[in-house]
PDB file of C-alpha atoms in Angstrom:
ATOM      1  CA  MET A  11      55.237 225.067  46.719  1.00 43.00           C
ATOM      2  CA  HIS A  12      57.718 227.045  48.809  1.00 42.00           C
ATOM      3  CA  LEU A  13      59.627 228.010  45.678  1.00 41.00           C
ATOM      4  CA  SER A  14      56.413 229.249  44.058  1.00 44.00           C
ATOM      5  CA  LEU A  15      55.529 231.331  47.117  1.00 38.00           C
ATOM      6  CA  LEU A  16      59.028 232.771  47.221  1.00 36.00           C
ATOM      7  CA  SER A  17      58.721 233.707  43.557  1.00 43.00           C
ATOM      8  CA  LEU A  18      55.318 235.252  44.246  1.00 39.00           C
ATOM      9  CA  LEU A  19      56.640 237.317  47.131  1.00 37.00           C
ATOM     10  CA  THR A  20      59.617 238.490  45.082  1.00 41.00           C
ATOM     11  CA  LEU A  21      57.276 239.531  42.284  1.00 42.00           C
ATOM     12  CA  LEU A  22      54.717 241.312  44.453  1.00 41.00           C
ATOM     13  CA  LEU A  23      56.793 242.963  47.200  1.00 39.00           C
ATOM     14  CA  PRO A  24      57.854 245.943  45.040  1.00 43.00           C
ATOM     15  CA  LEU A  25      54.190 246.580  44.275  1.00 41.00           C
ATOM     16  CA  THR A  26      53.301 247.139  47.947  1.00 39.00           C
ATOM     17  CA  THR A  27      55.063 250.509  48.021  1.00 37.00           C
ATOM     18  CA  ALA A  28      52.814 252.038  45.344  1.00 42.00           C
ATOM     19  CA  GLN A  29      49.782 254.119  46.256  1.00 39.00           C
ATOM     20  CA  ALA A  30      46.485 252.273  46.507  1.00 42.00           C
ATOM     21  CA  PRO A  31      45.160 252.211  42.948  1.00 39.00           C
ATOM     22  CA  PRO A  32      41.490 251.993  41.997  1.00 41.00           C
ATOM     23  CA  PRO A  33      39.754 248.620  41.474  1.00 54.00           C
ATOM     24  CA  ARG A  34      40.663 246.672  38.325  1.00 61.00           C
ATOM     25  CA  ASN A  35      44.303 247.649  38.426  1.00 81.00           C
ATOM     26  CA  ASP A  36      47.556 245.933  37.600  1.00 87.00           C
ATOM     27  CA  LEU A  37      48.134 244.903  41.227  1.00 90.00           C
ATOM     28  CA  ALA A  38      44.702 243.287  41.574  1.00 91.00           C
ATOM     29  CA  CYS A  39      45.148 241.576  38.210  1.00 93.00           C
ATOM     30  CA  SER A  40      48.642 240.339  39.038  1.00 93.00           C
ATOM     31  CA  LEU A  41      47.549 239.152  42.478  1.00 93.00           C
ATOM     32  CA  CYS A  42      44.528 237.363  41.032  1.00 93.00           C
ATOM     33  CA  LYS A  43      46.506 235.582  38.320  1.00 92.00           C
ATOM     34  CA  THR A  44      49.253 234.553  40.725  1.00 91.00           C
ATOM     35  CA  VAL A  45      46.783 233.230  43.310  1.00 90.00           C
ATOM     36  CA  MET A  46      44.907 231.306  40.589  1.00 88.00           C
ATOM     37  CA  GLU A  47      48.164 229.828  39.255  1.00 87.00           C
ATOM     38  CA  LEU A  48      49.258 228.746  42.728  1.00 84.00           C
ATOM     39  CA  LEU A  49      45.810 227.361  43.458  1.00 80.00           C
ATOM     40  CA  ASP A  50      45.820 225.421  40.202  1.00 76.00           C
ATOM     41  CA  GLN A  51      49.186 223.878  41.146  1.00 74.00           C
ATOM     42  CA  TYR A  52      48.122 223.238  44.747  1.00 70.00           C
ATOM     43  CA  LEU A  53      44.946 221.325  44.101  1.00 63.00           C
ATOM     44  CA  THR A  54      45.107 217.570  43.886  1.00 51.00           C
ATOM     45  CA  ASP A  55      41.375 216.821  43.954  1.00 59.00           C
ATOM     46  CA  THR A  56      39.549 219.348  41.820  1.00 53.00           C
ATOM     47  CA  THR A  57      36.147 217.968  42.816  1.00 58.00           C
ATOM     48  CA  ASN A  58      36.552 218.958  46.463  1.00 69.00           C
ATOM     49  CA  GLU A  59      35.303 222.536  46.821  1.00 75.00           C
ATOM     50  CA  GLU A  60      36.270 222.744  50.497  1.00 80.00           C
ATOM     51  CA  ALA A  61      39.872 221.934  49.545  1.00 81.00           C
ATOM     52  CA  ILE A  62      39.785 224.850  47.108  1.00 81.00           C
ATOM     53  CA  ALA A  63      38.521 227.275  49.757  1.00 83.00           C
ATOM     54  CA  ASP A  64      41.187 226.028  52.207  1.00 86.00           C
ATOM     55  CA  ALA A  65      43.910 226.319  49.565  1.00 87.00           C
ATOM     56  CA  LEU A  66      42.894 229.904  48.843  1.00 89.00           C
ATOM     57  CA  LYS A  67      43.105 230.779  52.551  1.00 91.00           C
ATOM     58  CA  GLN A  68      46.569 229.187  52.810  1.00 93.00           C
ATOM     59  CA  ILE A  69      47.823 231.067  49.765  1.00 92.00           C
ATOM     60  CA  CYS A  70      46.612 234.394  51.181  1.00 94.00           C
ATOM     61  CA  ALA A  71      48.079 233.639  54.616  1.00 95.00           C
ATOM     62  CA  ALA A  72      51.520 233.218  53.026  1.00 94.00           C
ATOM     63  CA  LEU A  73      51.506 236.729  51.559  1.00 93.00           C
ATOM     64  CA  PRO A  74      53.055 239.727  53.339  1.00 93.00           C
ATOM     65  CA  SER A  75      50.930 242.583  54.618  1.00 93.00           C
ATOM     66  CA  PRO A  76      49.014 244.362  53.062  1.00 93.00           C
ATOM     67  CA  LEU A  77      48.699 241.815  50.242  1.00 92.00           C
ATOM     68  CA  ASP A  78      47.349 239.177  52.632  1.00 94.00           C
ATOM     69  CA  ALA A  79      44.373 241.366  53.563  1.00 94.00           C
ATOM     70  CA  GLU A  80      43.691 242.278  49.941  1.00 94.00           C
ATOM     71  CA  CYS A  81      43.899 238.602  48.994  1.00 94.00           C
ATOM     72  CA  ASP A  82      41.517 237.639  51.841  1.00 94.00           C
ATOM     73  CA  ALA A  83      39.019 240.249  50.662  1.00 93.00           C
ATOM     74  CA  MET A  84      39.297 238.976  47.095  1.00 92.00           C
ATOM     75  CA  ILE A  85      38.694 235.348  47.996  1.00 90.00           C
ATOM     76  CA  SER A  86      35.894 236.202  50.430  1.00 90.00           C
ATOM     77  CA  GLU A  87      34.026 237.868  47.602  1.00 92.00           C
ATOM     78  CA  TYR A  88      34.960 235.500  44.776  1.00 90.00           C
ATOM     79  CA  THR A  89      35.482 231.974  46.194  1.00 87.00           C
ATOM     80  CA  ASP A  90      32.298 230.542  44.667  1.00 86.00           C
ATOM     81  CA  ASP A  91      33.031 232.191  41.320  1.00 87.00           C
ATOM     82  CA  ILE A  92      36.640 230.958  41.399  1.00 83.00           C
ATOM     83  CA  ILE A  93      35.494 227.391  42.027  1.00 79.00           C
ATOM     84  CA  GLU A  94      32.980 227.595  39.193  1.00 80.00           C
ATOM     85  CA  LEU A  95      35.426 229.109  36.711  1.00 81.00           C
ATOM     86  CA  LEU A  96      38.639 227.253  37.571  1.00 73.00           C
ATOM     87  CA  VAL A  97      37.244 223.820  38.364  1.00 70.00           C
ATOM     88  CA  ASN A  98      33.890 223.438  36.676  1.00 70.00           C
ATOM     89  CA  GLU A  99      34.636 225.401  33.504  1.00 76.00           C
ATOM     90  CA  TYR A 100      38.364 224.520  33.361  1.00 74.00           C
ATOM     91  CA  LEU A 101      39.426 228.099  32.671  1.00 80.00           C
ATOM     92  CA  SER A 102      43.020 229.294  32.840  1.00 86.00           C
ATOM     93  CA  PRO A 103      44.099 231.681  35.635  1.00 88.00           C
ATOM     94  CA  GLN A 104      44.024 234.609  33.165  1.00 91.00           C
ATOM     95  CA  GLN A 105      40.498 233.686  32.047  1.00 91.00           C
ATOM     96  CA  VAL A 106      39.319 233.413  35.665  1.00 89.00           C
ATOM     97  CA  CYS A 107      40.688 236.871  36.528  1.00 91.00           C
ATOM     98  CA  ASP A 108      39.194 238.341  33.360  1.00 92.00           C
ATOM     99  CA  ALA A 109      35.805 236.788  34.190  1.00 90.00           C
ATOM    100  CA  LEU A 110      36.007 238.276  37.701  1.00 91.00           C
ATOM    101  CA  THR A 111      36.782 241.647  36.068  1.00 91.00           C
ATOM    102  CA  LEU A 112      39.979 241.994  38.111  1.00 91.00           C
ATOM    103  CA  CYS A 113      42.156 242.520  35.054  1.00 89.00           C
ATOM    104  CA  PRO A 114      41.850 245.643  32.902  1.00 78.00           C
TER     105      PRO A 114
END
């Protein structure tokens, strides 16, 4: 998991210097897909919705500022939808982010 987080941070750190783009941008899409991929790898019991919410909080907490705050806002708004799409409908991370309209 540490290697995945390191890869995530390496991928996303250059994006933090860009100006704040409008909703449904490449940063939001990239962040969403990466968080969903890490969450998918992290979960061991996909029937436990509380474990999913906790895993999302842990993933966001590992991100540098300001990505951590953006991630927290994303999961606060979309946790129930993420659970439904990722666990109950068995969608891929890309499909989840598309369904949440976070990817252009």
